[in-house]
CSV table of C-alpha atoms in Angstrom, one decimal:
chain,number,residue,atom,x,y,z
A,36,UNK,CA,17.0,-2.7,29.7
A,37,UNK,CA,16.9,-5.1,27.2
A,38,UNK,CA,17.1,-4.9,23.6
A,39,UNK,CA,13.3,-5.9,22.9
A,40,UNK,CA,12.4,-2.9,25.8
A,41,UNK,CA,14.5,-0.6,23.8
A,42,UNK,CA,12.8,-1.4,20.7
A,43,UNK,CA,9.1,-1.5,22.0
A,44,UNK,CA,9.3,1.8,23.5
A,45,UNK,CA,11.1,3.5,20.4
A,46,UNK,CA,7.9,1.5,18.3
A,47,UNK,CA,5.1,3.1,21.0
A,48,UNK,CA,6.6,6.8,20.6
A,49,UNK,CA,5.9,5.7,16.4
A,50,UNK,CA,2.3,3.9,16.9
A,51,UNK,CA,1.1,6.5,20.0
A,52,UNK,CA,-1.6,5.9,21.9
A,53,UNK,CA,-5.6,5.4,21.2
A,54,UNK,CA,-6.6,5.7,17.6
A,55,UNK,CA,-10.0,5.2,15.5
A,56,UNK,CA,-9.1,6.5,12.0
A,57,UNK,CA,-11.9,5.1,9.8
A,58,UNK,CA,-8.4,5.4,7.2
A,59,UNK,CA,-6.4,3.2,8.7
A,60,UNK,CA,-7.2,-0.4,7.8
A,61,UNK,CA,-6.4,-1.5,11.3
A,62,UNK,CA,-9.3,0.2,12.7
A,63,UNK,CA,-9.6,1.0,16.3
A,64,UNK,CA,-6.4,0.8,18.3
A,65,UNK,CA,-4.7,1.2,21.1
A,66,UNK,CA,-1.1,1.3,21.6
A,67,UNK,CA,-0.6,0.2,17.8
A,68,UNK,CA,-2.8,-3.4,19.0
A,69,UNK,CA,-6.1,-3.8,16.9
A,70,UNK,CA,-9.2,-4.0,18.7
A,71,UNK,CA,-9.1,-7.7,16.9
A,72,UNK,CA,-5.7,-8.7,18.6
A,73,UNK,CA,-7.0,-7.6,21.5
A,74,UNK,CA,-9.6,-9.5,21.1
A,75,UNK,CA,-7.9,-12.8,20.6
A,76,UNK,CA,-5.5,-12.0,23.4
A,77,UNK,CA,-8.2,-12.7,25.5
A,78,UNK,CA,-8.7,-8.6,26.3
A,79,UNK,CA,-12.5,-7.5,26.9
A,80,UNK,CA,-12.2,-4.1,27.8
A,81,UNK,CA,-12.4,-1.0,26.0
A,82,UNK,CA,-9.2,-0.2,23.4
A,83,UNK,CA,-9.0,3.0,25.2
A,84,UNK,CA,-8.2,0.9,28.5
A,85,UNK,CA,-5.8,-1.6,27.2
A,86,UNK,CA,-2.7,-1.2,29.7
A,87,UNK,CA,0.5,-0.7,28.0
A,88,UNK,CA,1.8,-3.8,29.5
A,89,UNK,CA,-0.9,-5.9,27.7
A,90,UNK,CA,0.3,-4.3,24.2
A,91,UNK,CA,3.8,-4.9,25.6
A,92,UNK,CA,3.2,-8.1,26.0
A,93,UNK,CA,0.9,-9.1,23.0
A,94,UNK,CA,4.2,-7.1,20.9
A,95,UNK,CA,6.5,-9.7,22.1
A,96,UNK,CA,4.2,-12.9,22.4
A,97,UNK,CA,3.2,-12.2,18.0
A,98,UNK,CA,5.8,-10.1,16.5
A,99,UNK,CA,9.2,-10.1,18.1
A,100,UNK,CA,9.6,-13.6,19.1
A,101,UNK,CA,8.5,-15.7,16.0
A,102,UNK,CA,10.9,-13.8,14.1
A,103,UNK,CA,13.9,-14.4,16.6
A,104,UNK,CA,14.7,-11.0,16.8
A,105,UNK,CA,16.7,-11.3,20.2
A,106,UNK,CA,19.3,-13.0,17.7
A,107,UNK,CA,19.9,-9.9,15.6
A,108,UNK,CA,21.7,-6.6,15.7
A,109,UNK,CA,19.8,-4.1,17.4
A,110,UNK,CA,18.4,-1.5,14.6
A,111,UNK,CA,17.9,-5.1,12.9
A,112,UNK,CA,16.0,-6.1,15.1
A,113,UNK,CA,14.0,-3.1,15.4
A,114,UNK,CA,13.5,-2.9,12.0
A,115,UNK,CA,12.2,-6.0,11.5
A,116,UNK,CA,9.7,-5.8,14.6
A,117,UNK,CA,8.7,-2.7,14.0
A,118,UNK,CA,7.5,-4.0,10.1
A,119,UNK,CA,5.9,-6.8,11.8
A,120,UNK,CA,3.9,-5.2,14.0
A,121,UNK,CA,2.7,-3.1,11.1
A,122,UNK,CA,2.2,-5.8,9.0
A,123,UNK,CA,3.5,-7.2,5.2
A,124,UNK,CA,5.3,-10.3,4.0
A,125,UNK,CA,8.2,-9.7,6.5
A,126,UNK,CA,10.2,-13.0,6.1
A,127,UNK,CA,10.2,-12.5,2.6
A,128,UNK,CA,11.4,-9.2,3.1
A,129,UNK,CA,14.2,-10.7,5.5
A,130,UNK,CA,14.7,-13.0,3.0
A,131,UNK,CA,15.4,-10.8,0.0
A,132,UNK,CA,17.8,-8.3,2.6
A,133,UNK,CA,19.9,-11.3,3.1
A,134,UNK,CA,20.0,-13.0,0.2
A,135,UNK,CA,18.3,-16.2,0.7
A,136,UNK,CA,15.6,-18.5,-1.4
A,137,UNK,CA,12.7,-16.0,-0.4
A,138,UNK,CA,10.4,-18.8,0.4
A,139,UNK,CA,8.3,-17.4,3.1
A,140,UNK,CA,9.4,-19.6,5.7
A,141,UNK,CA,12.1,-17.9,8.4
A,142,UNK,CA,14.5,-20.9,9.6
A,143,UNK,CA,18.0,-21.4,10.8
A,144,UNK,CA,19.4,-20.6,7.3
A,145,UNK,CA,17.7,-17.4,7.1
A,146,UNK,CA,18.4,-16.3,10.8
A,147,UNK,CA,22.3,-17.0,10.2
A,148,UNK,CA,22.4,-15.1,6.9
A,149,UNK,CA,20.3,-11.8,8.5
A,150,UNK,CA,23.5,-12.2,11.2
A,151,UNK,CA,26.1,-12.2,8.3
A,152,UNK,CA,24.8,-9.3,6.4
A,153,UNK,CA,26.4,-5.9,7.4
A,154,UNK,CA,23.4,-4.2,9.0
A,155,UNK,CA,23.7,-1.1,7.3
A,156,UNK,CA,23.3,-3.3,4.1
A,157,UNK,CA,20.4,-5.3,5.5
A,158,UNK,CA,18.2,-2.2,6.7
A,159,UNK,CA,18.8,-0.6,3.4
A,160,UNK,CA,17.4,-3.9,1.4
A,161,UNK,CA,15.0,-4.1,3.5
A,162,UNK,CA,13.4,-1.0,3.8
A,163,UNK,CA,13.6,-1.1,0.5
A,164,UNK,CA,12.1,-4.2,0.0
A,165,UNK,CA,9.4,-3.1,2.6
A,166,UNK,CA,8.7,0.2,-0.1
A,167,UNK,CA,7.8,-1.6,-2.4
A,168,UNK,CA,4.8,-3.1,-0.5
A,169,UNK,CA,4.1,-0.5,1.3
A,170,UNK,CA,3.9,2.2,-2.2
A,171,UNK,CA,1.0,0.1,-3.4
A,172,UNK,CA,-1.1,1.5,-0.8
A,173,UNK,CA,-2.7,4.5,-1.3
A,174,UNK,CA,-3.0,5.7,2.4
A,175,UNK,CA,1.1,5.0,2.8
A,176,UNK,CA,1.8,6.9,-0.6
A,177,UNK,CA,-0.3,10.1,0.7
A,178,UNK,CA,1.5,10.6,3.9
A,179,UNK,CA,5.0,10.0,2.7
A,180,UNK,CA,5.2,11.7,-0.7
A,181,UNK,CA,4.8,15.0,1.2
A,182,UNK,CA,7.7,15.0,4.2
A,183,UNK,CA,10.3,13.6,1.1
A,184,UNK,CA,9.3,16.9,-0.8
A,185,UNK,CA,9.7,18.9,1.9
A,186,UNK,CA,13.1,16.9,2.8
A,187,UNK,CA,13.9,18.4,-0.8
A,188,UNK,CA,14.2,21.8,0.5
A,189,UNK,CA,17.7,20.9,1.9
A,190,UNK,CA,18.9,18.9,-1.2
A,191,UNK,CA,17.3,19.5,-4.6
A,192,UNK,CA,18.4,16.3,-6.1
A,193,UNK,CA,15.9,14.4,-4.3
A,194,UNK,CA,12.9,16.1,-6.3
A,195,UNK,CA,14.9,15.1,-9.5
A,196,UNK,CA,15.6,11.6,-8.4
A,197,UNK,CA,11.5,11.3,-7.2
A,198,UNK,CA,10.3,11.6,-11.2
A,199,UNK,CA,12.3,8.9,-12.2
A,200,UNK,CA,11.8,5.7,-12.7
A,201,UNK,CA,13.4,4.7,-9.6
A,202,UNK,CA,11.1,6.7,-6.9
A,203,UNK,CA,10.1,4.3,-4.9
A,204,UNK,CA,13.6,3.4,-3.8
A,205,UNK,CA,14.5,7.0,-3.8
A,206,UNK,CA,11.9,7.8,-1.1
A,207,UNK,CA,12.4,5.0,0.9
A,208,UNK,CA,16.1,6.1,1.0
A,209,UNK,CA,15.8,9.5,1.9
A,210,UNK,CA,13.4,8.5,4.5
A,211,UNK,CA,15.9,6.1,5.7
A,212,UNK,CA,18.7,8.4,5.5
A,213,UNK,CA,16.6,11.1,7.2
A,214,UNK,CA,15.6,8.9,10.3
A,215,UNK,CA,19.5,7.9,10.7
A,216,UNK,CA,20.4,11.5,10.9
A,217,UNK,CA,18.1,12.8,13.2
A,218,UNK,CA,17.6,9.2,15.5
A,219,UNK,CA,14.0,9.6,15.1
A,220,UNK,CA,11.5,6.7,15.0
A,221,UNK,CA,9.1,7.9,12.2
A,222,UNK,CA,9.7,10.2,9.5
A,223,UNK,CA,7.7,13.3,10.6
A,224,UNK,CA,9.4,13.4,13.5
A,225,UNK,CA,13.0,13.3,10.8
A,226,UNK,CA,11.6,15.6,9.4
A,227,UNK,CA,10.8,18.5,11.9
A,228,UNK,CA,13.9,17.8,13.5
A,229,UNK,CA,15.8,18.6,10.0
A,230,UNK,CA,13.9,21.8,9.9
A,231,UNK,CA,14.8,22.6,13.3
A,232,UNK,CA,18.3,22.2,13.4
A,233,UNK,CA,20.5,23.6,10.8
A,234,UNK,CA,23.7,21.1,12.0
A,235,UNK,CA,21.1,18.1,11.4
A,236,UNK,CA,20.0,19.8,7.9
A,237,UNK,CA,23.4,20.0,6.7
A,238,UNK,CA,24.1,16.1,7.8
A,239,UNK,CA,21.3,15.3,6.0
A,240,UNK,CA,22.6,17.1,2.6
A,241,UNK,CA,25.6,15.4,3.3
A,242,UNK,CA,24.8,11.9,3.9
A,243,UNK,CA,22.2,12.4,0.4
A,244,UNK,CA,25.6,13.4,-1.5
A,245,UNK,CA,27.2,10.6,-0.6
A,246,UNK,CA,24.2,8.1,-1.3
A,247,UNK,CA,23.9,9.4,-5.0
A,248,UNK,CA,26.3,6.6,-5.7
A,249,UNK,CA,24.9,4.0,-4.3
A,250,UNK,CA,21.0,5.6,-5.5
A,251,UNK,CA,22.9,5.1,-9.2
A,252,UNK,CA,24.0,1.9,-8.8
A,253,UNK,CA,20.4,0.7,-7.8
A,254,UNK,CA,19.5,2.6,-11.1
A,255,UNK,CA,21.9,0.3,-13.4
A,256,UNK,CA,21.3,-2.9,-11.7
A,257,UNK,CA,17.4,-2.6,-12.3
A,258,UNK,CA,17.8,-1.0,-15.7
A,259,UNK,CA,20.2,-4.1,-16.4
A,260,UNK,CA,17.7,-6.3,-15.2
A,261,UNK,CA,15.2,-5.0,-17.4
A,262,UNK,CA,17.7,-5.1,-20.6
A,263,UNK,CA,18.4,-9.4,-19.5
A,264,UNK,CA,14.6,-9.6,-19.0
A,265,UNK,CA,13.8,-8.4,-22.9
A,266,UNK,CA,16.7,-10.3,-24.1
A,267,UNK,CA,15.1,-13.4,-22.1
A,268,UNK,CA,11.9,-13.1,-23.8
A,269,UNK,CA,13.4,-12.1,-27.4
A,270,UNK,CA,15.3,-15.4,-27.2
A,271,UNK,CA,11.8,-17.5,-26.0
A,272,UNK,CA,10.1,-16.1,-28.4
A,273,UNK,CA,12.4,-16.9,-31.0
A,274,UNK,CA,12.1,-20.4,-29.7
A,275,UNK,CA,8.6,-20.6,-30.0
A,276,UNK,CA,8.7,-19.3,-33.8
A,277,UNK,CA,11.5,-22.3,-34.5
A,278,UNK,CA,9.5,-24.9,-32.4
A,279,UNK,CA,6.5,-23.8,-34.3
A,280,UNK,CA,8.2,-24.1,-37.9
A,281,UNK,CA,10.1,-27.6,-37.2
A,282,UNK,CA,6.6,-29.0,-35.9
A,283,UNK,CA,5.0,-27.9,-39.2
A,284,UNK,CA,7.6,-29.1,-41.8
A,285,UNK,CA,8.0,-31.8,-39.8
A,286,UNK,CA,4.5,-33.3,-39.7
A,287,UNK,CA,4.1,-31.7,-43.5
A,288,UNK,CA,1.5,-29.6,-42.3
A,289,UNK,CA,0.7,-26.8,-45.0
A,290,UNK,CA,-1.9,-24.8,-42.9
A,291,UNK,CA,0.6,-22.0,-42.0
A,292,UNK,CA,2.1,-21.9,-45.3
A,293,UNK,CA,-1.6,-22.0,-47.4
A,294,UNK,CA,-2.4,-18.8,-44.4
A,295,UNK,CA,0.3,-16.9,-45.4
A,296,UNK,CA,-0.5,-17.0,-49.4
A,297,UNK,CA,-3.8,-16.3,-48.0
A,298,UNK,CA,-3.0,-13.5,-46.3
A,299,UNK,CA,-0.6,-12.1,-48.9
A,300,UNK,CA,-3.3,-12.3,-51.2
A,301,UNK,CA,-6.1,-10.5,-49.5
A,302,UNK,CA,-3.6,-7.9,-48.9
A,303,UNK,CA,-2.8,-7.3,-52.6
A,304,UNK,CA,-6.0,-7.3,-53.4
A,305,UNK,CA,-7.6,-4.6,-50.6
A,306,UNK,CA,-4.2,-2.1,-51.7
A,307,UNK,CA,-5.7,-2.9,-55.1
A,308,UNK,CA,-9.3,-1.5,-54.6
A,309,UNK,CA,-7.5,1.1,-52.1
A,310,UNK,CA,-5.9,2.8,-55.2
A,311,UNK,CA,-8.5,1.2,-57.5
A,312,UNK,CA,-11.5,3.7,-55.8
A,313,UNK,CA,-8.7,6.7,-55.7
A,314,UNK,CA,-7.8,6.4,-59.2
A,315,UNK,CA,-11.2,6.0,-60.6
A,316,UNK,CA,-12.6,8.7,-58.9
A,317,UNK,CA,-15.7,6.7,-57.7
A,318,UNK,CA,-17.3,8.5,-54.6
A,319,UNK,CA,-16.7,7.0,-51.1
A,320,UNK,CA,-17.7,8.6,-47.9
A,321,UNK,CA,-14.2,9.3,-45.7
A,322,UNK,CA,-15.3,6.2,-43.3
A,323,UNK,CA,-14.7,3.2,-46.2
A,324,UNK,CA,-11.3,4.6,-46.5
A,325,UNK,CA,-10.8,4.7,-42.9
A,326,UNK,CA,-11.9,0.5,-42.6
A,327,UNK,CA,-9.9,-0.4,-45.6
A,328,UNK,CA,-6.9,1.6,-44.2
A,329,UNK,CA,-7.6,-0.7,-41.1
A,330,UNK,CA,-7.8,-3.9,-43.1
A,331,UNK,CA,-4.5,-2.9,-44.7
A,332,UNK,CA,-3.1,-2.6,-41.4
A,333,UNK,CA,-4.2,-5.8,-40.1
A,334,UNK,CA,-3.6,-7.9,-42.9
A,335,UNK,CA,0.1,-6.2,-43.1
A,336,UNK,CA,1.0,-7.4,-39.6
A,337,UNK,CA,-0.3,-10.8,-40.5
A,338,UNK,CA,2.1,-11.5,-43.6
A,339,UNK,CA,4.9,-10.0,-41.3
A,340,UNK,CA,4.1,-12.7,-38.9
A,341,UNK,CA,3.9,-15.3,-41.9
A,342,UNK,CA,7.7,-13.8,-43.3
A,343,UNK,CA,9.2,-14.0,-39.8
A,344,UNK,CA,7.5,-17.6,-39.3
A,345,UNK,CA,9.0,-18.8,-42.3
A,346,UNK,CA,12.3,-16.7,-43.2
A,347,UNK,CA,13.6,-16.0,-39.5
A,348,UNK,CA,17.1,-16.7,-38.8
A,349,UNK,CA,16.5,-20.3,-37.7
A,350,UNK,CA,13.9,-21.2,-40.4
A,351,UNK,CA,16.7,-23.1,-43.0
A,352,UNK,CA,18.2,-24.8,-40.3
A,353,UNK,CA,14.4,-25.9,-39.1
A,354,UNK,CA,13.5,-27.2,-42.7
A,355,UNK,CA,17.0,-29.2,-42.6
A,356,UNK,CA,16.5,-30.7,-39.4
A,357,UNK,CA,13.0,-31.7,-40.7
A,358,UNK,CA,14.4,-33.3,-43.8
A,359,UNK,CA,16.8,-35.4,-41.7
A,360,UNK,CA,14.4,-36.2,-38.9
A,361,UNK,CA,11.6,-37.2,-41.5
A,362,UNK,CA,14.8,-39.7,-43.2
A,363,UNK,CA,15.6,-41.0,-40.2
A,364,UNK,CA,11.8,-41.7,-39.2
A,365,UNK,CA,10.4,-42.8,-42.1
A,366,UNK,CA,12.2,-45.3,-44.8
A,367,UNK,CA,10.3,-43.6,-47.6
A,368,UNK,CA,10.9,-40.6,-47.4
A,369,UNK,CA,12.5,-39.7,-51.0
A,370,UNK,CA,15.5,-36.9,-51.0
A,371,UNK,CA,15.4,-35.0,-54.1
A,372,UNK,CA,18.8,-33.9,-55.4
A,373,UNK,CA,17.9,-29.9,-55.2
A,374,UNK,CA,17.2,-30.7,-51.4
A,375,UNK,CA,20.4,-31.4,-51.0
A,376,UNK,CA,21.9,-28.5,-52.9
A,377,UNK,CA,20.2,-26.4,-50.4
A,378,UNK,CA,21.4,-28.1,-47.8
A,379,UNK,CA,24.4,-27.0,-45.3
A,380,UNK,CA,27.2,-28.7,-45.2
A,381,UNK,CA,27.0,-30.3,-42.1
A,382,UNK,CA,23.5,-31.4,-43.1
A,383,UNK,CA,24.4,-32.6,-46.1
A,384,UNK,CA,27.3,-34.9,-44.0
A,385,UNK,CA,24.4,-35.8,-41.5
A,386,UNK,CA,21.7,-36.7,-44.2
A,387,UNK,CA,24.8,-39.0,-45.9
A,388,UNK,CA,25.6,-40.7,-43.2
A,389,UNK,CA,21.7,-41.8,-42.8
A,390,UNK,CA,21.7,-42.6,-46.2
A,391,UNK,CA,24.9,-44.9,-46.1
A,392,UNK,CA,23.5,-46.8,-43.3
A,393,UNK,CA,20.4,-48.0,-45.4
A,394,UNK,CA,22.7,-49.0,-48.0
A,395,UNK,CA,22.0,-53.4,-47.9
């Protein structure tokens, strides 16, 4: 029997036979084929009718061959078929398992790096990869949720693990784990054979112990991903605020500066009739207070925004890259002494230099 045989009748014990479940998205099926499938295979009958060599045959013509899965190991292989029969973004899924440019498109790169990967190590990536498709559907969440809780009844740690920030690679992996242990094709049947078998119950509690490392190291890679990812965007929008300033001295633009007196301003002045109404005593219904508390607040953030615009850390560097670009640019620009004073000494060696060089 061959491997595709093998996988196709583990995938038919997991898909059953007819179905209609106005739920499912698929619709009527038979054999796991849609009645539209079925359909463009060229099948007329009834779903009900459709001969499991038809479905065998439409399973190999549309979802084993196109991905090459003859070329892979054999829970690889089944893994993969079995998500493509089910349907997703399954080359990017192969893609992200082993580590290639997840570009959608499955060629000879991407088949020779699914064939370098350590199984194990693919199926784990991408079932996981596969989760996190399949928890943004409501129907998948509902049926899956409740078989990991009740897989909780032989190790506690997996309720724990579930309300963290991490469940959806949790429940993938004790599904995972649970289907390895038992050899079963979906998870209720993991499941029931857990609850059935205490040697199979205490080979799941142990293959969960040993996962917690790996469950942890999952947990510090994406929290460390997150950290780089704020760090990313504190740094871009520090560049923006530096881009923004050098633009503006350079070009002499006062707008932002004249805003910011503006702003200061109006702030002084609402604080002002704030404690102006409080100290006088003069009567004011709760809601005036509440609108100038809001103005307060809003005119607050503002001169923050004008304070960090203008006195960030790169803001005397800005205004001395101006002063030297503006030089360089323009042969009339006039250099006061005190601008120099305030200058770095680098940019005091760069703005010299410039200045020699205009020297007849």
């Amino acid at each position: 029997m061959s491997t595709f045989d093998d996988a196709f009748d583990k995938l038919i014990g997991n898909e059953g036979g007819y179905s209609n479940n106005r739920q499912d998205p698929g619709g009527e099926t038979m054999w796991g084929v849609t009645k539209r499938v079925a359909l463009a295979w060229g099948y007329t009958g009834e779903m009900r009718d459709l001969p499991r060599e038809t479905a065998k045959q439409i399973a190999k013509a549309l979802y084993w061959d196109p991905l090459h899965c003859d070329a892979y190991d054999a829970r690889v292989a089944f893994q993969i078929f079995d998500a493509n029969y089910n349907g997703g973004h399954v080359v990017t899924w192969i893609q992200q398992a082993s580590g290639t440019l997840a570009d959608g498109k499955l060629g000879p790169k991407t088949i020779a790096a699914v064939k370098a990967v350590d199984p194990e190590l693919f199926m784990m990536r991408f079932i996981a990869a596969r989760l996190s498709y399949l928890t943004a559907l409501p129907s998948w969440s509902l049926t899956m949720l409740p078989i990991v809780l009740a897989l909780a009844q032989f190790a506690p740690q997996i309720a724990h693990w579930i309300g963290g920030s991490q469940s959806e690679q949790v429940v993938q992996k004790v599904v995972d784990i649970a289907q390895t242990v038992t050899g079963a094709s979906t998870p209720e049947q993991a499941l029931a054979a857990i609850q059935a078998n205490p040697e199979l119950a205490y080979r799941f509690q142990e293959s969960i112990v040993e996962s917690q490392v790996e469950l942890q190291r999952i947990a510090a890679e994406l929290e460390e991903a997150r950290i780089t990812a704020d760090v990313e965007t504190a740094k871009t929008n520090a560049a923006d605020r530096a881009s923004a300033r050098q633009m503006s001295l350079t070009a002499h633009d006062h707008t932002p500066r004249n805003l910011a007196y503006l702003y200061t301003t109006g702030l002084f002045c609402v604080i002002g009739a704030h404690f102006w109404l409080l100290f006088a005593r003069v009567p004011v219904d709760p809601v005036t207070f509440g609108v100038l508390g809001n103005v307060e607040g809003v005119l607050i953030a503002m001169v923050l925004g004008a304070k960090e615009f203008f006195l960030g850390s790169s803001s005397t560097a800005d205004k001395q890259a101006a002063v030297i670009t503006s030089f360089a640019t323009d042969p009339d620009t006039h250099v006061t002494t005190r601008m120099l004073n305030n200058m770095s000494k680098p940019a005091q060696t760069a703005l010299s230099a410039l200045v020699d060089e205009r020297k007849p």
